[in-house]
CSV table of C-alpha atoms and ligand atoms in Angstrom, one decimal:
chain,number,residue,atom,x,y,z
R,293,UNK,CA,-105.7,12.9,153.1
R,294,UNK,CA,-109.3,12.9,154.0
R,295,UNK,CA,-109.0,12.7,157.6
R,296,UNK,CA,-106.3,15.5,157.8
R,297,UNK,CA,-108.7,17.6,155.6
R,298,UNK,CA,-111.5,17.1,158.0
R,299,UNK,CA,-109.0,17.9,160.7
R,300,UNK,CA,-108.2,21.1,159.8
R,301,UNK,CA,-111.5,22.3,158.7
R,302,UNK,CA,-113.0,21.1,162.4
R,303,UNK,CA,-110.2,23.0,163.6
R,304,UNK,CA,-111.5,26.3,162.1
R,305,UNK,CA,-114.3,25.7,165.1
R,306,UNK,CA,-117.6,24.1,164.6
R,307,UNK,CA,-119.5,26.7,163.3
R,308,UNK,CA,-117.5,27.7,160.2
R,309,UNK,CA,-116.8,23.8,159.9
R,310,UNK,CA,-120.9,23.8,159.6
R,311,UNK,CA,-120.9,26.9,157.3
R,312,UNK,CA,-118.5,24.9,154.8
R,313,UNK,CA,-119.7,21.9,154.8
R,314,UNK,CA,-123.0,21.8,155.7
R,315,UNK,CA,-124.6,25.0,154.6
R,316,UNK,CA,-126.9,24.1,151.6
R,317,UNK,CA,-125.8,27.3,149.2
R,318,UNK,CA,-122.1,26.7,149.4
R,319,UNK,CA,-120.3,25.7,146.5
R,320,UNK,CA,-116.9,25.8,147.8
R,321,UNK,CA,-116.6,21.7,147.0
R,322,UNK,CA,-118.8,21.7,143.5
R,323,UNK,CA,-121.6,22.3,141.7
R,324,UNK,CA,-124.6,21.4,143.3
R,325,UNK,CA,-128.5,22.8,143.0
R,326,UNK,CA,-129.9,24.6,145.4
R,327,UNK,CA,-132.9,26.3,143.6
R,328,UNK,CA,-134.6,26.2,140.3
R,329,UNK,CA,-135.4,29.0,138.0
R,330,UNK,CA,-136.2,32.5,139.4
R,331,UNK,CA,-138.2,33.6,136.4
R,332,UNK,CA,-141.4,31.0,137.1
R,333,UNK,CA,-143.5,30.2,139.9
R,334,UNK,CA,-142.8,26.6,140.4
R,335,UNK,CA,-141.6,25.0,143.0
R,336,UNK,CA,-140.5,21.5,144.5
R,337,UNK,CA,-141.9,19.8,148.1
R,338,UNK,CA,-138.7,17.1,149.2
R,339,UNK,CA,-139.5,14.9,151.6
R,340,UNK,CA,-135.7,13.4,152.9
R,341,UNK,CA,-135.6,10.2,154.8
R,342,UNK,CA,-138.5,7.7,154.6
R,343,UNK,CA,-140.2,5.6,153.3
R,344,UNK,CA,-141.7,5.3,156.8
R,345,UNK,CA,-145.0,4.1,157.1
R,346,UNK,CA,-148.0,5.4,157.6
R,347,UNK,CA,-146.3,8.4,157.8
R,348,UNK,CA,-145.3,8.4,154.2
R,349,UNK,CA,-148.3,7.3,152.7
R,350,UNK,CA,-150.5,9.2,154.5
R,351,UNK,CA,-148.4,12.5,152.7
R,352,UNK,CA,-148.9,10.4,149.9
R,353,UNK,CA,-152.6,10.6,149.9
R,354,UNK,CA,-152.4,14.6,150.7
R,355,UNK,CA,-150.2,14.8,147.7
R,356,UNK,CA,-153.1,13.0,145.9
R,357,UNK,CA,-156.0,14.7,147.5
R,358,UNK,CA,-154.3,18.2,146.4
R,359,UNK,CA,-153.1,17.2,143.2
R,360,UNK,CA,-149.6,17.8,143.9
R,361,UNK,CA,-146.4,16.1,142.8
R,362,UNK,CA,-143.5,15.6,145.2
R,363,UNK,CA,-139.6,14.5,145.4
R,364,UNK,CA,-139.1,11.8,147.7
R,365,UNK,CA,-135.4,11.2,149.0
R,366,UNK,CA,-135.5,7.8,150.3
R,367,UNK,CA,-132.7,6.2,152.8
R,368,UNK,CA,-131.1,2.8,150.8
R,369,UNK,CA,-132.5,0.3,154.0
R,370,UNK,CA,-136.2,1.8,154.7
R,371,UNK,CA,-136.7,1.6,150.9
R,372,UNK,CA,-136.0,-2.3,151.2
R,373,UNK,CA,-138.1,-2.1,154.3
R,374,UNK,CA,-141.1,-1.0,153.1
R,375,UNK,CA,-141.4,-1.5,149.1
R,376,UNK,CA,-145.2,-1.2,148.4
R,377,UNK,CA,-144.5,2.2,150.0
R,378,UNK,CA,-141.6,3.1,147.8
R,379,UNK,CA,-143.7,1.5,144.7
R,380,UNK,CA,-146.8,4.0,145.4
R,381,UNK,CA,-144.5,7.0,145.4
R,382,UNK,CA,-143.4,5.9,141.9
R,383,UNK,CA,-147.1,4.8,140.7
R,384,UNK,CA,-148.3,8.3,142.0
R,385,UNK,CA,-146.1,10.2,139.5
R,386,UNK,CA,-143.4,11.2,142.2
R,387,UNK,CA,-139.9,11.5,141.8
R,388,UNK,CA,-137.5,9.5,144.0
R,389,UNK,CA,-133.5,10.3,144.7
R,390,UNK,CA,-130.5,8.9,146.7
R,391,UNK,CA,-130.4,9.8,150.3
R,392,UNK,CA,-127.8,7.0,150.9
R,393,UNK,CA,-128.3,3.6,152.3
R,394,UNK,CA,-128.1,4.1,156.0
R,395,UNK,CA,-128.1,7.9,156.3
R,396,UNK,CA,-124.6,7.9,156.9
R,397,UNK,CA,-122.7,11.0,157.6
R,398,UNK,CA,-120.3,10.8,154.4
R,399,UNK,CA,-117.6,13.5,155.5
R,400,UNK,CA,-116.0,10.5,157.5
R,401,UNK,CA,-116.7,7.7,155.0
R,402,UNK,CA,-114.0,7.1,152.5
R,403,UNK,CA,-114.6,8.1,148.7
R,404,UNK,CA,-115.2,4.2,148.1
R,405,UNK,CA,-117.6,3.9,151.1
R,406,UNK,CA,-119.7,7.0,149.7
R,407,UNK,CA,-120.1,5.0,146.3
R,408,UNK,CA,-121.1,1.8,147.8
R,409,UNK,CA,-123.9,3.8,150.3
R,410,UNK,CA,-124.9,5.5,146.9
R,411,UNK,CA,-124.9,2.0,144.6
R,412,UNK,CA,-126.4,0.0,146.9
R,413,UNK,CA,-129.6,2.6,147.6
R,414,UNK,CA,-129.6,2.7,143.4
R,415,UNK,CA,-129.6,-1.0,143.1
R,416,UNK,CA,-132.4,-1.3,145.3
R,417,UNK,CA,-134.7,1.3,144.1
R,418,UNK,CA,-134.0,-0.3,141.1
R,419,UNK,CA,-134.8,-3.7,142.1
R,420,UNK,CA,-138.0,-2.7,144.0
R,421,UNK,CA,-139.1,0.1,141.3
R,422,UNK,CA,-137.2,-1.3,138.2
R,423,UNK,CA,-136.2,2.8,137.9
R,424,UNK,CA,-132.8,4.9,138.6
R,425,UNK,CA,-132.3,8.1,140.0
R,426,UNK,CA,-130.0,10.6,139.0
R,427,UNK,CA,-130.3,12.8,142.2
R,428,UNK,CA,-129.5,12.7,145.1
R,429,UNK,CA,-128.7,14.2,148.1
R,430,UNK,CA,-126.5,14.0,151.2
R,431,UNK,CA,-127.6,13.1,154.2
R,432,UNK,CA,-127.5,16.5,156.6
R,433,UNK,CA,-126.3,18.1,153.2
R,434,UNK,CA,-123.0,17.1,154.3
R,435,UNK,CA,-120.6,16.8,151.3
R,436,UNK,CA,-116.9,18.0,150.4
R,437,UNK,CA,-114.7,16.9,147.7
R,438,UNK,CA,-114.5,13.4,147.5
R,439,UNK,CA,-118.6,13.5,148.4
R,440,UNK,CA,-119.0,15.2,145.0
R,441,UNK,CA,-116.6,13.9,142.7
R,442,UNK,CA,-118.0,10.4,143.7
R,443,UNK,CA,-121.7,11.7,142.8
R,444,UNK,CA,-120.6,13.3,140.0
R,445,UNK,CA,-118.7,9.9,138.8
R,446,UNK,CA,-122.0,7.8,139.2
R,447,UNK,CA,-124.0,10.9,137.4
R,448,UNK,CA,-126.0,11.9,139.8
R,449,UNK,CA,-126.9,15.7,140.2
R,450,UNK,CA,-126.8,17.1,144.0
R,451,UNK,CA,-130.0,18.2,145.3
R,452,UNK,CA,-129.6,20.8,148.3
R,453,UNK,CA,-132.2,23.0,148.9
R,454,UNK,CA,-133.2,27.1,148.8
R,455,UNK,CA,-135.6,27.0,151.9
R,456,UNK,CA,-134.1,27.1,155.8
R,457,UNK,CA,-134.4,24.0,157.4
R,458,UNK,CA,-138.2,23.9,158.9
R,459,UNK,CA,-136.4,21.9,162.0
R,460,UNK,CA,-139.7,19.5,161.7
R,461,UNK,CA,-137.5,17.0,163.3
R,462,UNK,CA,-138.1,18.7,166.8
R,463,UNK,CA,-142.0,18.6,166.2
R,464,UNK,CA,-142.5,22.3,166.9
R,465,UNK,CA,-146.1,22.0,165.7
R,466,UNK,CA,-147.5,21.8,162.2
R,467,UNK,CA,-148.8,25.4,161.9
R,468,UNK,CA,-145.3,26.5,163.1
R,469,UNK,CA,-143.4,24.0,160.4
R,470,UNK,CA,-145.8,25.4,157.8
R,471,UNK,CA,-145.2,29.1,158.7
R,472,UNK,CA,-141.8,29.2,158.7
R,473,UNK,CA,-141.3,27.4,155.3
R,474,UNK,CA,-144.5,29.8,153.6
R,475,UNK,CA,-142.3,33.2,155.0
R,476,UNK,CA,-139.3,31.9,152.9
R,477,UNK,CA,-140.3,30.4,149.9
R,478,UNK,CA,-139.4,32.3,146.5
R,479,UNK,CA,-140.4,31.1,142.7
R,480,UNK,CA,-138.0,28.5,142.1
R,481,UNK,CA,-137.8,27.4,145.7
R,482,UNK,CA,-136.9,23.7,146.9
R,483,UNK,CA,-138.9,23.0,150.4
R,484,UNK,CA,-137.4,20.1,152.8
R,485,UNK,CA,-139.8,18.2,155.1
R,486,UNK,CA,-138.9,15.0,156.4
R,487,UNK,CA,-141.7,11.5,155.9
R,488,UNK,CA,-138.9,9.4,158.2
R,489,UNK,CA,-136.4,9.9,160.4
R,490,UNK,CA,-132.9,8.9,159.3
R,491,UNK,CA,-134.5,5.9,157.9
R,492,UNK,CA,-135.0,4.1,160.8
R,493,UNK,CA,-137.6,1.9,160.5
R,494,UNK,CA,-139.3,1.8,163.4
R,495,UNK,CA,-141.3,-0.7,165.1
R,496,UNK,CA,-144.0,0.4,167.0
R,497,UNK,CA,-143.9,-2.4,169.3
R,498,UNK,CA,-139.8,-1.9,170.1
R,499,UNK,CA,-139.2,1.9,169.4
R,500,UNK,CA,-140.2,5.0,170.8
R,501,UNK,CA,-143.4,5.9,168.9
R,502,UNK,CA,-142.7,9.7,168.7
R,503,UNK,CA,-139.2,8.8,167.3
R,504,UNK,CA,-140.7,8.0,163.5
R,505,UNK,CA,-143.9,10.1,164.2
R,506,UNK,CA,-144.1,12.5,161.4
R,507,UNK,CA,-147.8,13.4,161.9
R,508,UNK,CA,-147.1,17.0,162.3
R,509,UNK,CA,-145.2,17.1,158.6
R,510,UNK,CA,-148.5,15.0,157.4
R,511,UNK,CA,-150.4,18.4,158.5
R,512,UNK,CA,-147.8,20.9,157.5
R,513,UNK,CA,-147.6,19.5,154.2
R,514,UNK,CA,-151.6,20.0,153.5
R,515,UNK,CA,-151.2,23.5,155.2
R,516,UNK,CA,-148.2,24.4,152.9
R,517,UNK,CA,-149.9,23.5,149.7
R,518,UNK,CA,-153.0,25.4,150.5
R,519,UNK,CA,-151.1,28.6,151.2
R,520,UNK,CA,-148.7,28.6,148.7
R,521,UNK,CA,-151.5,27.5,146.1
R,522,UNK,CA,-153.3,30.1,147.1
R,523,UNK,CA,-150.1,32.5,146.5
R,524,UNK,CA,-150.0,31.1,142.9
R,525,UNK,CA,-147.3,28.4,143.3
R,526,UNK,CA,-147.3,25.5,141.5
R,527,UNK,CA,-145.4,22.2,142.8
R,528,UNK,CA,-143.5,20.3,140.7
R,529,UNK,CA,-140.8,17.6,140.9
R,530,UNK,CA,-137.3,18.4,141.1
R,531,UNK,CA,-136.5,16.4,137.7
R,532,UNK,CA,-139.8,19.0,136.6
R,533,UNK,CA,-137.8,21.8,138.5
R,534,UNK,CA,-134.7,21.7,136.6
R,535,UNK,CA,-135.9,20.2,133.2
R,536,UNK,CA,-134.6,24.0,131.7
R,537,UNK,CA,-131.4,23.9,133.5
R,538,UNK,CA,-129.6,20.8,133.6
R,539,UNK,CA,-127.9,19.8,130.3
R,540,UNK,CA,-130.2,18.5,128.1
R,541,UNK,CA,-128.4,15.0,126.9
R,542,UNK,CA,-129.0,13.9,130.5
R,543,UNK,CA,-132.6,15.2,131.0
R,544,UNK,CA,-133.1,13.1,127.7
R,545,UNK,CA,-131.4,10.0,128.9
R,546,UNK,CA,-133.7,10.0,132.4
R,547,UNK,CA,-136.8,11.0,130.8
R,548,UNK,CA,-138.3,7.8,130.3
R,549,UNK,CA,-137.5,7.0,134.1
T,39,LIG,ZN1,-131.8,13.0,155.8
């Protein structure tokens, strides 16, 4: 049922395929958050697909250095990978969320498959950080149906994101990543940069050093802040973001994580 689904909606031609099912504001599958409230001027820095070391801690210590609390969207195996890194997020007062176990593309996993990716990421943040998330977020903000409904069955809350796309990934320059997140960014805004790449971990002495170099988001990160502090903003965590406007029973029940 799946397969034909994704059929027919690939056959509509890539592009629409992309604006359905990949386009951060739709909510043609479900309910998910793409902003937080309009009426204050908060807003939340993501950071999708570490940990990946240094890279990660050393936004870690601009986070620190500006006072600044982040969301950090962690991939199930670089989690596992690198622990103390996942543990500092935590100990810094950052929020963490699901970006799946192996940054799998879910729209051609099965409904089960999408669960396990999701569980198994959970049970080892747990295990590492001894806390669970309740967001998270699909990797390429792919999702459809069954993406949802599985989320939604394991309680999580989706986390998309208000902001285009910097495309950081193609290392366009930090001033350039910085600019055209600054030109977009509204009260209420959620920012995307990326700390890793897919979670890969990457070994410097096997893989291509610029493939998990994410020293221009280190830069673009500081410049961001400083701008958009200097606009007013204040940054918050996503959990922080949406504490008005997600029901209350579950903000309760995750407010001690
Ligand atoms: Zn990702």
């Amino acid at each position: 049922m799946k397969l034909i689904f994704l059929a027919s909606l690939l056959a509509f031609g890539s592009y629409l395929g992309y604006t359905i099912v990949e386009d951060p504001g739709s909510q043609l599958f479900g309910k998910t958050v793409t902003a937080g409230p309009s009426d204050a001027r908060e807003i939340a820095l993501t950071f999708d697909d570490g940990p990946n070391p240094p890279y990660t801690d050393r936004i870690l210590d601009v986070l620190r250095a500006e006072r600044v609390q982040a969301t950090f969207f962690v991939v199930g195996r670089a989690a596992v990978a690198y622990p103390a890194t996942l543990r500092r997020i935590v100990r810094e007062g950052h929020s963490i969320g699901n970006h799946t176990w192996d940054h799998s593309h879910l729209l051609v996993q099965s409904q089960a498959t999408v669960g396990d990716e999701l569980k198994r990421t959970d049970d080892a943040i747990y295990r590492i950080t001894g806390i669970r998330t309740w967001l998270m977020r699909p990797p390429f903000g792919a999702r459809d149906f069954a993406v949802l409904d599985e989320a939604k069955a394991l309680g999580y809350t989706v986390v998309m994101w208000s902001v285009p796309l910097p495309n950081d990934w193609d290392q366009p320059g930090d001033a350039t990543i910085a600019r055209r997140v600054i030109d977009n960014v509204h009260d209420g805004s959620i920012i995307v940069l990326h700390d890793g790449n897919r979670g890969i971990v990457c070994d410097p002495r096997r893989t291509a050093p610029d493939l998990c170099d994410r020293a221009q988001d280190v830069a673009a990160t500081r410049e961001i802040i400083e701008h958009l502090k200097a606009q007013g903003y204040r940054f918050v965590t996503v959990p922080h973001l949406l504490a008005d406007s997600v029901d209350a029973t579950r903000t309760l029940a995750h407010s001690s994580q």
